[in-house]
CSV table of C-alpha atoms and ligand atoms in Angstrom, one decimal:
chain,number,residue,atom,x,y,z
A,176,MET,CA,56.9,71.1,126.8
A,177,GLN,CA,57.5,67.4,126.3
A,178,SER,CA,61.1,66.4,125.5
A,179,LYS,CA,61.8,65.0,122.1
A,180,LEU,CA,64.6,62.9,120.7
A,181,ILE,CA,65.8,64.6,117.6
A,182,VAL,CA,68.4,63.5,115.1
A,183,GLN,CA,69.9,66.4,113.2
A,184,LYS,CA,72.5,66.3,110.4
A,185,TYR,CA,74.6,69.2,109.3
A,186,GLY,CA,76.2,69.0,105.8
A,187,GLY,CA,79.6,70.0,104.7
A,188,SER,CA,79.0,73.6,103.8
A,189,SER,CA,77.1,74.1,107.1
A,190,VAL,CA,80.3,73.3,109.0
A,191,GLY,CA,82.7,74.6,106.3
A,192,ASP,CA,84.7,76.9,108.6
A,193,VAL,CA,85.1,77.9,112.2
A,194,GLY,CA,82.5,80.6,112.0
A,195,ARG,CA,79.9,78.2,110.6
A,196,ILE,CA,80.7,75.5,113.2
A,197,GLU,CA,80.1,78.2,115.9
A,198,ARG,CA,76.7,79.1,114.3
A,199,VAL,CA,75.7,75.4,114.1
A,200,CYS,CA,76.7,75.0,117.7
A,201,ASP,CA,74.4,77.9,118.8
A,202,LYS,CA,71.6,76.3,116.8
A,203,ILE,CA,72.1,72.9,118.5
A,204,ILE,CA,72.3,74.5,121.9
A,205,SER,CA,69.0,76.4,121.4
A,206,TYR,CA,67.3,73.0,120.6
A,207,ALA,CA,68.9,71.4,123.6
A,208,LYS,CA,67.8,74.2,125.9
A,209,LYS,CA,64.2,73.5,124.9
A,210,GLY,CA,64.6,70.1,126.7
A,211,ASN,CA,65.2,68.0,123.6
A,212,LYS,CA,67.6,65.1,123.5
A,213,LEU,CA,69.9,65.5,120.5
A,214,ALA,CA,72.0,63.2,118.4
A,215,VAL,CA,73.8,65.3,115.8
A,216,VAL,CA,75.4,63.8,112.7
A,217,VAL,CA,78.0,65.9,110.9
A,218,SER,CA,79.7,65.8,107.5
A,219,ALA,CA,83.3,66.7,106.7
A,220,MET,CA,84.1,70.5,106.6
A,221,GLY,CA,83.4,72.0,103.1
A,222,ASP,CA,85.2,70.1,100.3
A,223,THR,CA,87.4,68.0,102.7
A,224,THR,CA,86.2,64.7,101.2
A,225,ASP,CA,87.0,65.8,97.6
A,226,GLU,CA,90.4,67.1,98.7
A,227,LEU,CA,91.2,63.9,100.5
A,228,ILE,CA,90.3,61.9,97.3
A,229,GLU,CA,92.5,64.2,95.2
A,230,LEU,CA,95.4,63.8,97.7
A,231,ALA,CA,95.1,60.0,97.5
A,232,LYS,CA,95.2,60.1,93.7
A,233,LYS,CA,98.4,62.1,93.8
A,234,ILE,CA,100.0,59.3,95.9
A,235,ASN,CA,98.5,56.4,94.0
A,236,PRO,CA,96.1,56.7,91.0
A,237,ASN,CA,94.6,53.3,92.0
A,238,PRO,CA,94.4,53.3,95.7
A,239,GLU,CA,93.0,50.3,97.5
A,240,GLU,CA,89.5,50.9,98.7
A,241,ARG,CA,90.3,49.9,102.3
A,242,GLU,CA,92.9,52.6,102.5
A,243,MET,CA,90.5,55.1,100.8
A,244,ASP,CA,88.0,54.5,103.6
A,245,MET,CA,90.7,54.9,106.2
A,246,LEU,CA,91.5,58.3,104.6
A,247,ILE,CA,88.1,59.7,103.7
A,248,SER,CA,86.4,58.8,107.0
A,249,THR,CA,88.8,61.2,108.8
A,250,GLY,CA,87.0,64.3,107.5
A,251,GLU,CA,83.9,63.6,109.6
A,252,GLN,CA,86.0,62.8,112.6
A,253,ILE,CA,87.6,66.3,112.5
A,254,SER,CA,84.2,68.1,112.2
A,255,SER,CA,82.6,66.1,115.0
A,256,ALA,CA,85.4,66.7,117.5
A,257,LEU,CA,85.5,70.4,116.7
A,258,LEU,CA,81.7,70.7,117.1
A,259,ALA,CA,81.9,68.9,120.5
A,260,MET,CA,84.7,71.4,121.5
A,261,ALA,CA,82.5,74.3,120.5
A,262,ILE,CA,79.6,73.0,122.6
A,263,HIS,CA,81.9,72.5,125.6
A,264,LYS,CA,83.2,76.1,125.3
A,265,ARG,CA,79.5,77.2,125.8
A,266,GLY,CA,79.3,75.2,129.0
A,267,HIS,CA,77.2,72.3,127.7
A,268,GLU,CA,77.9,68.6,127.8
A,269,ALA,CA,78.6,66.9,124.5
A,270,ILE,CA,80.6,63.9,123.3
A,271,SER,CA,81.8,63.1,119.8
A,272,PHE,CA,82.0,59.5,118.3
A,273,THR,CA,83.1,57.9,115.1
A,274,GLY,CA,80.7,55.6,113.4
A,275,SER,CA,82.7,52.7,114.6
A,276,GLN,CA,82.5,53.8,118.2
A,277,VAL,CA,78.7,54.0,118.2
A,278,GLY,CA,78.3,50.6,116.6
A,279,ILE,CA,77.2,51.5,113.0
A,280,ILE,CA,77.8,48.0,111.7
A,281,THR,CA,78.1,47.6,107.9
A,282,ASP,CA,78.9,45.0,105.3
A,283,LYS,CA,82.5,44.7,104.0
A,284,TYR,CA,82.1,46.7,100.7
A,285,HIS,CA,84.5,49.6,101.1
A,286,THR,CA,83.5,53.1,99.8
A,287,LYS,CA,79.9,51.9,99.4
A,288,ALA,CA,79.1,49.8,102.5
A,289,LYS,CA,75.5,49.1,103.5
A,290,ILE,CA,74.4,49.5,107.1
A,291,LEU,CA,73.5,46.1,108.6
A,292,LYS,CA,72.6,47.3,112.1
A,293,ILE,CA,73.2,50.1,114.6
A,294,GLU,CA,74.0,49.2,118.2
A,295,THR,CA,72.4,52.1,120.0
A,296,ASP,CA,73.4,51.4,123.7
A,297,ARG,CA,76.3,53.8,123.8
A,298,ILE,CA,74.4,56.7,122.3
A,299,LYS,CA,71.4,56.1,124.5
A,300,LYS,CA,73.6,56.0,127.6
A,301,GLU,CA,75.1,59.3,126.8
A,302,LEU,CA,71.8,60.9,125.9
A,303,THR,CA,70.3,59.7,129.2
A,304,ALA,CA,73.3,61.3,130.9
A,305,GLY,CA,72.2,64.6,129.4
A,306,LYS,CA,74.9,64.9,126.8
A,307,ILE,CA,74.5,66.1,123.2
A,308,VAL,CA,75.8,63.2,121.1
A,309,ILE,CA,77.8,64.1,118.0
A,310,VAL,CA,78.3,61.3,115.5
A,311,ALA,CA,80.8,61.5,112.6
A,312,GLY,CA,78.6,60.8,109.5
A,313,PHE,CA,79.4,58.8,106.3
A,314,GLN,CA,81.1,55.9,108.1
A,315,GLY,CA,80.7,52.6,110.0
A,316,LYS,CA,82.6,49.5,111.0
A,317,SER,CA,82.4,46.3,109.0
A,318,THR,CA,81.6,42.9,110.5
A,319,LYS,CA,85.4,42.3,110.2
A,320,SER,CA,86.1,45.5,112.3
A,321,GLU,CA,87.3,47.5,109.3
A,322,ILE,CA,86.4,51.2,108.8
A,323,THR,CA,84.0,51.6,106.0
A,324,THR,CA,82.2,54.5,104.3
A,325,LEU,CA,78.6,54.7,103.0
A,326,GLY,CA,79.0,56.2,99.5
A,327,ARG,CA,79.1,59.9,98.6
A,328,GLY,CA,76.6,62.0,100.5
A,329,GLY,CA,76.5,59.2,103.0
A,330,SER,CA,76.1,61.4,106.1
A,331,ASP,CA,72.4,61.8,105.1
A,332,LEU,CA,72.2,58.0,105.4
A,333,SER,CA,73.9,58.0,108.8
A,334,ALA,CA,71.3,60.5,110.1
A,335,VAL,CA,68.2,58.7,108.7
A,336,ALA,CA,69.4,55.3,109.8
A,337,LEU,CA,70.3,56.6,113.3
A,338,ALA,CA,66.8,58.2,113.6
A,339,VAL,CA,65.2,54.9,112.7
A,340,ALA,CA,67.4,52.9,115.1
A,341,LEU,CA,66.9,55.3,118.0
A,342,GLY,CA,63.2,55.6,117.3
A,343,ALA,CA,63.6,59.4,117.1
A,344,ASP,CA,60.7,61.8,117.0
A,345,MET,CA,62.3,63.7,114.2
A,346,CYS,CA,65.0,63.5,111.6
A,347,GLU,CA,66.2,66.9,110.4
A,348,ILE,CA,68.7,67.5,107.6
A,349,TYR,CA,70.3,70.9,107.7
A,350,THR,CA,71.9,72.0,104.4
A,351,ASP,CA,72.8,75.1,102.4
A,352,VAL,CA,69.4,75.6,100.7
A,353,GLU,CA,66.0,76.1,102.4
A,354,GLY,CA,64.6,72.8,101.4
A,355,ILE,CA,63.7,70.7,98.4
A,356,TYR,CA,62.9,72.8,95.3
A,357,THR,CA,61.2,72.1,92.0
A,358,ALA,CA,64.8,72.2,90.5
A,359,ASP,CA,68.3,72.9,91.8
A,360,PRO,CA,67.9,76.5,92.9
A,361,ARG,CA,71.5,77.2,91.9
A,362,ILE,CA,70.6,76.5,88.3
A,363,ILE,CA,66.9,77.6,88.1
A,364,LYS,CA,66.6,80.9,89.8
A,365,ASN,CA,62.8,80.8,90.0
A,366,ALA,CA,62.6,77.3,91.3
A,367,LYS,CA,59.9,77.0,94.0
A,368,LYS,CA,60.4,75.5,97.5
A,369,LEU,CA,58.1,72.6,98.1
A,370,SER,CA,56.5,72.2,101.6
A,371,PHE,CA,56.1,68.5,101.1
A,372,ILE,CA,57.4,65.8,98.8
A,373,THR,CA,56.8,62.1,98.8
A,374,PHE,CA,59.6,59.6,99.4
A,375,ASP,CA,59.0,58.2,95.9
A,376,GLU,CA,59.4,61.6,94.2
A,377,MET,CA,62.5,62.4,96.3
A,378,LEU,CA,64.0,59.0,95.4
A,379,GLU,CA,63.5,59.7,91.7
A,380,LEU,CA,64.9,63.2,91.9
A,381,ALA,CA,67.9,62.1,94.0
A,382,ALA,CA,68.6,59.1,91.7
A,383,ARG,CA,68.4,61.5,88.7
A,384,GLY,CA,70.9,64.1,90.0
A,385,ALA,CA,69.3,66.3,92.7
A,386,GLN,CA,72.2,65.9,95.2
A,387,VAL,CA,70.4,67.5,98.0
A,388,MET,CA,69.6,64.1,99.6
A,389,GLN,CA,71.5,60.9,99.1
A,390,THR,CA,69.3,58.3,97.4
A,391,ARG,CA,70.0,55.5,99.9
A,392,ALA,CA,69.0,57.8,102.8
A,393,VAL,CA,65.6,58.4,101.2
A,394,GLU,CA,65.3,54.6,100.6
A,395,VAL,CA,65.8,54.0,104.4
A,396,GLY,CA,63.3,56.8,105.2
A,397,LYS,CA,60.7,55.2,103.0
A,398,LYS,CA,61.3,51.7,104.2
A,399,PHE,CA,60.8,52.7,107.9
A,400,ASN,CA,58.4,55.5,107.2
A,401,MET,CA,60.7,58.0,109.0
A,402,PRO,CA,59.7,61.5,107.8
A,403,ILE,CA,62.8,63.6,106.9
A,404,TYR,CA,62.7,67.4,107.4
A,405,VAL,CA,65.1,69.2,105.1
A,406,LYS,CA,65.9,72.8,106.0
A,407,SER,CA,68.6,75.5,106.0
A,408,SER,CA,71.3,75.8,108.6
A,409,PHE,CA,71.6,79.4,107.8
A,410,SER,CA,68.0,80.6,108.3
A,411,GLU,CA,64.9,79.8,110.4
A,412,LYS,CA,62.6,79.5,107.4
A,413,GLU,CA,60.4,76.4,107.0
A,414,GLY,CA,61.8,73.6,104.9
A,415,THR,CA,60.4,70.6,103.2
A,416,VAL,CA,59.1,67.4,104.7
A,417,ILE,CA,59.8,64.2,102.8
A,418,MET,CA,57.0,61.8,103.7
A,419,ASP,CA,54.9,58.9,102.6
A,420,LYS,CA,51.8,60.7,101.2
A,421,LEU,CA,51.2,64.3,100.4
A,422,PRO,CA,48.7,66.0,102.7
A,423,HIS,CA,47.0,67.8,99.7
A,424,ILE,CA,44.0,66.2,98.1
A,425,GLU,CA,45.2,66.7,94.6
A,426,GLU,CA,48.6,67.6,93.2
A,427,SER,CA,50.2,69.0,90.1
A,428,VAL,CA,51.4,66.1,87.9
A,429,VAL,CA,55.0,67.1,87.7
A,430,ARG,CA,56.7,68.2,90.9
A,431,GLY,CA,60.3,68.6,90.0
A,432,VAL,CA,63.0,68.4,87.4
A,433,ALA,CA,66.6,67.2,87.8
A,434,LEU,CA,69.8,67.3,85.8
A,435,THR,CA,72.9,65.2,85.9
A,436,GLU,CA,76.2,65.7,84.0
A,437,ASN,CA,77.9,62.8,85.7
A,438,GLU,CA,77.1,60.1,83.2
A,439,ALA,CA,78.7,59.0,80.0
A,440,LYS,CA,77.2,57.2,77.0
A,441,ILE,CA,78.9,54.0,75.7
A,442,THR,CA,77.9,52.5,72.4
A,443,ILE,CA,78.9,49.0,71.3
A,444,CYS,CA,78.6,49.1,67.5
A,445,ASP,CA,77.6,46.4,65.1
A,446,VAL,CA,76.7,43.8,67.6
A,447,PRO,CA,75.4,40.5,66.1
A,448,ASP,CA,71.6,40.5,66.6
A,449,LYS,CA,71.0,37.2,68.2
A,450,PRO,CA,69.6,35.9,71.6
A,451,GLY,CA,71.8,36.1,74.6
A,452,ILE,CA,74.1,39.0,73.5
A,453,ALA,CA,72.6,41.7,75.7
A,454,ALA,CA,72.6,39.2,78.7
A,455,ARG,CA,76.3,38.6,78.2
A,456,ILE,CA,77.2,42.3,77.9
A,457,PHE,CA,75.3,43.4,81.0
A,458,ASN,CA,76.2,40.3,83.1
A,459,ASP,CA,79.9,41.0,82.5
A,460,LEU,CA,79.4,44.7,83.5
A,461,ALA,CA,77.4,43.7,86.6
A,462,ARG,CA,80.1,41.4,87.7
A,463,GLU,CA,82.5,44.4,87.6
A,464,SER,CA,79.9,46.3,89.7
A,465,VAL,CA,79.2,48.8,87.0
A,466,ASN,CA,75.7,50.3,87.4
A,467,ILE,CA,74.0,50.8,84.1
A,468,ASP,CA,71.2,53.4,83.9
A,469,MET,CA,69.6,53.8,80.4
A,470,ILE,CA,69.9,51.2,77.7
A,471,VAL,CA,68.9,51.6,74.1
A,472,GLN,CA,69.2,48.9,71.4
A,473,ASN,CA,68.8,50.2,67.8
A,474,VAL,CA,66.7,48.6,65.2
A,475,SER,CA,68.6,45.7,63.6
A,476,HIS,CA,70.1,46.3,60.2
A,477,LYS,CA,71.6,43.3,58.3
A,478,LYS,CA,71.5,41.2,61.5
A,479,MET,CA,73.6,43.8,63.3
A,480,THR,CA,72.6,46.3,65.9
A,481,ASP,CA,74.1,49.1,68.1
A,482,ILE,CA,73.6,48.9,71.9
A,483,SER,CA,74.1,52.2,73.9
A,484,PHE,CA,73.9,52.6,77.6
A,485,THR,CA,74.9,55.2,80.2
A,486,VAL,CA,77.3,54.7,83.2
A,487,PRO,CA,78.6,57.0,85.9
A,488,LYS,CA,81.6,58.9,84.6
A,489,ASP,CA,83.9,57.5,87.3
A,490,LYS,CA,83.2,54.0,86.0
A,491,ILE,CA,84.1,54.8,82.4
A,492,ALA,CA,87.6,53.3,82.4
A,493,LYS,CA,86.4,50.1,83.9
A,494,THR,CA,83.4,50.0,81.5
A,495,LEU,CA,85.5,50.5,78.4
A,496,LYS,CA,87.9,47.8,79.5
A,497,VAL,CA,85.1,45.3,80.0
A,498,SER,CA,83.2,46.4,76.9
A,499,LYS,CA,86.3,46.0,74.7
A,500,LYS,CA,86.7,42.5,75.9
A,501,ILE,CA,83.1,41.7,75.2
A,502,ALA,CA,83.1,43.4,71.8
A,503,ASP,CA,86.2,41.3,70.8
A,504,ASN,CA,84.5,38.1,72.1
A,505,ILE,CA,81.2,38.5,70.3
A,506,GLY,CA,82.7,40.0,67.1
A,507,ALA,CA,81.2,43.4,67.5
A,508,GLY,CA,82.4,46.4,65.4
A,509,GLY,CA,83.8,48.8,67.9
A,510,ILE,CA,83.1,51.0,70.9
A,511,ILE,CA,82.3,54.7,71.1
A,512,SER,CA,82.2,56.7,74.3
A,513,ASP,CA,80.7,60.1,74.7
A,514,GLU,CA,81.2,62.0,78.0
A,515,ALA,CA,79.6,65.2,76.7
A,516,ILE,CA,76.1,64.2,77.6
A,517,ALA,CA,73.5,65.4,80.2
A,518,LYS,CA,70.4,63.7,81.5
A,519,VAL,CA,67.3,65.8,82.3
A,520,SER,CA,64.4,64.2,84.1
A,521,VAL,CA,60.8,65.3,85.1
A,522,VAL,CA,59.3,63.7,88.2
A,523,GLY,CA,55.9,63.5,89.8
A,524,VAL,CA,53.7,60.9,91.4
A,525,GLY,CA,50.7,62.4,89.6
A,526,MET,CA,52.1,60.9,86.3
A,527,LYS,CA,50.8,57.5,87.3
A,528,SER,CA,47.3,58.6,86.4
A,529,GLN,CA,47.9,61.2,83.7
A,530,SER,CA,48.7,60.6,80.1
A,531,GLY,CA,50.5,63.0,77.7
A,532,VAL,CA,53.3,63.9,80.1
A,533,ALA,CA,56.0,62.3,77.9
A,534,ALA,CA,54.6,63.9,74.7
A,535,LYS,CA,54.6,67.3,76.4
A,536,CYS,CA,58.2,66.7,77.5
A,537,PHE,CA,59.4,65.7,74.1
A,538,SER,CA,57.5,68.5,72.3
A,539,CYS,CA,59.0,71.0,74.6
A,540,LEU,CA,62.5,69.9,73.9
A,541,ALA,CA,61.8,69.8,70.2
A,542,LYS,CA,60.3,73.3,70.2
A,543,HIS,CA,63.6,74.5,71.7
A,544,LYS,CA,65.6,72.5,69.1
A,545,ILE,CA,67.1,70.2,71.8
A,546,ASN,CA,67.8,66.8,70.3
A,547,ILE,CA,67.0,63.7,72.5
A,548,GLU,CA,69.6,61.0,72.2
A,549,MET,CA,68.1,58.5,74.7
A,550,ILE,CA,64.9,58.1,76.6
A,551,SER,CA,63.9,56.1,79.7
A,552,THR,CA,60.7,56.2,81.7
A,553,SER,CA,59.4,54.9,85.0
A,554,GLU,CA,55.9,55.2,86.5
A,555,ILE,CA,56.7,58.6,87.9
A,556,SER,CA,59.5,60.0,85.8
A,557,ILE,CA,60.8,60.6,82.3
A,558,SER,CA,64.5,61.1,81.5
A,559,CYS,CA,66.1,62.2,78.3
A,560,VAL,CA,69.8,62.3,77.4
A,561,VAL,CA,70.8,65.4,75.5
A,562,LYS,CA,74.1,67.1,74.5
A,563,LYS,CA,75.9,68.3,77.6
A,564,ASP,CA,76.0,71.9,76.6
A,565,LEU,CA,72.2,71.9,76.3
A,566,GLY,CA,71.5,70.2,79.6
A,567,LYS,CA,70.9,73.4,81.7
A,568,GLU,CA,68.8,74.9,78.9
A,569,ALA,CA,66.7,71.7,78.7
A,570,LEU,CA,66.2,71.8,82.5
A,571,LYS,CA,65.1,75.4,82.3
A,572,VAL,CA,62.6,75.0,79.5
A,573,LEU,CA,61.0,71.8,81.0
A,574,HIS,CA,60.7,73.6,84.4
A,575,LYS,CA,58.7,76.4,82.7
A,576,GLU,CA,56.7,74.0,80.4
A,577,PHE,CA,55.3,72.2,83.4
A,578,GLY,CA,54.5,75.4,85.2
A,579,LEU,CA,56.9,74.6,88.1
A,580,ASP,CA,57.8,78.3,88.4
A,581,LYS,CA,54.2,78.9,89.5
A,582,ILE,CA,53.5,75.8,91.5
A,583,LYS,CA,52.2,76.1,95.0
A,584,GLY,CA,54.7,74.4,97.2
B,790,LIG,P1,75.2,69.1,102.1
B,790,LIG,O1,76.7,69.5,102.1
B,790,LIG,O2,74.4,69.9,103.1
B,790,LIG,O3,75.0,67.6,102.2
B,790,LIG,P2,74.7,69.0,99.3
B,790,LIG,O4,75.7,69.9,98.5
B,790,LIG,O5,75.0,67.6,99.3
B,790,LIG,O6,74.6,69.6,100.7
B,790,LIG,O7,73.2,69.3,98.7
B,790,LIG,C1,72.7,70.6,98.7
B,790,LIG,C2,72.7,71.1,97.2
B,790,LIG,O8,71.8,70.3,96.5
B,790,LIG,C3,72.2,72.5,97.1
B,790,LIG,O9,73.2,73.4,97.3
B,790,LIG,C4,71.6,72.5,95.7
B,790,LIG,O10,72.5,73.1,94.8
B,790,LIG,C5,71.6,71.0,95.3
B,790,LIG,N1,70.2,70.6,94.7
B,790,LIG,C6,70.1,69.9,93.6
B,790,LIG,N2,68.8,69.8,93.3
B,790,LIG,C7,68.1,70.3,94.3
B,790,LIG,C8,66.7,70.5,94.6
B,790,LIG,N3,65.7,70.0,93.8
B,790,LIG,N4,66.3,71.2,95.8
B,790,LIG,C9,67.3,71.7,96.6
B,790,LIG,N5,68.6,71.6,96.3
B,790,LIG,C10,69.0,70.9,95.2
B,791,LIG,N1,81.7,63.9,103.3
B,791,LIG,C1,81.0,62.9,102.6
B,791,LIG,C2,80.9,63.3,101.1
B,791,LIG,O1,81.3,64.4,100.7
B,791,LIG,C3,79.6,62.5,103.1
B,791,LIG,C4,78.6,63.7,103.1
B,791,LIG,O2,78.9,64.8,103.0
B,791,LIG,O3,77.4,63.3,103.3
B,791,LIG,O4,80.4,62.6,100.3
B,792,LIG,MG1,75.0,66.0,100.8
């Protein structure tokens, strides 16, 4: 059999304790024994990253982002070294590296750095020497030689970017579910595993709450057309290939639903209805790097209007501060924030050529007496904001309405 260069990534729960590291190690060795060259990316063990963030907040509620990166990058360093030790114990050659050591070069933006390039010489040298190369995920080194991290879930990105840089034959993401499902299988018990999903569909699902793949990792896969194979670390079952085009001739219109409870709704009330106000509000928020998702401007009443938008919950304090300043400056009435919201989305490339999907989605929610507070659409998705306590119910009824429990994966 011809030897392949495979990049594999094992997520946090897959290396959550010693027993799991041992199992992952056996899996890696079985691939190596088939003559494959392996570069393995690992996440931090279990909830290590969350725990490190909690720890930092106990010391300083507003830690500097440089120091946060120094701290949270350590989780992956631990798991990569332990995995290398486990491989050594079994008599195979392996070497672990930090992102910095293997030349994953990023920009300077701590906690959300972008990869600029990957210097592959060192990895290639070790692979040629017959070693299994283990790379700590989620991290790199900035052009100023500072340690950076790549945003939450960033080990997915490390793996896909490495696969692209190395020209790998395969990029495999091992996680705690068997692949990409029509909905989060932990919430929707009869969700169906998909054999294939397009980059575009996966991008929409990921951006709308399906945490199984980091959005930026899918973007890199799409940009370089690197298929990503998502499968379970705990079973041998077939997973899901994320790829450019589906191999089927025709597809069901909706292919997945997603839920996020991580956003909050901000309303600036009684905003003067005149040109330039929206530009001012959103420019000021952009300057503070607050990512806005949905925006709704109500119908003007007596030359006044309300503007509502959603932001990630961890940006709410910053958003309120900026919005308050803007509201005072433009003579707006006041600000209301609502954290008790959820956003449900339906996604499918087939929507491009099919009408009536939005109507079906809204009718389904109405039939179940779920009020829609905000709506946004793209070519291949529809998202609705609902009350938080109705989010899971909304996901469930939409999953059924679009026949996703019966879809052929
Ligand atoms: P890892 O630690 O391996 O990176 P994550 O926790 O980041 O794993 O992602 C896996 C989780 O994503 C699953 O446990 C599942 O609950 C969740 N998930 C959300 N939406 C989906 C979906 N459509 N298909 C599969 N898993 C999903
Ligand atoms: N450990 C990092 C996180 O929890 C990166 C990852 O798991 O992909 O976000
Ligand atoms: Mg993840």
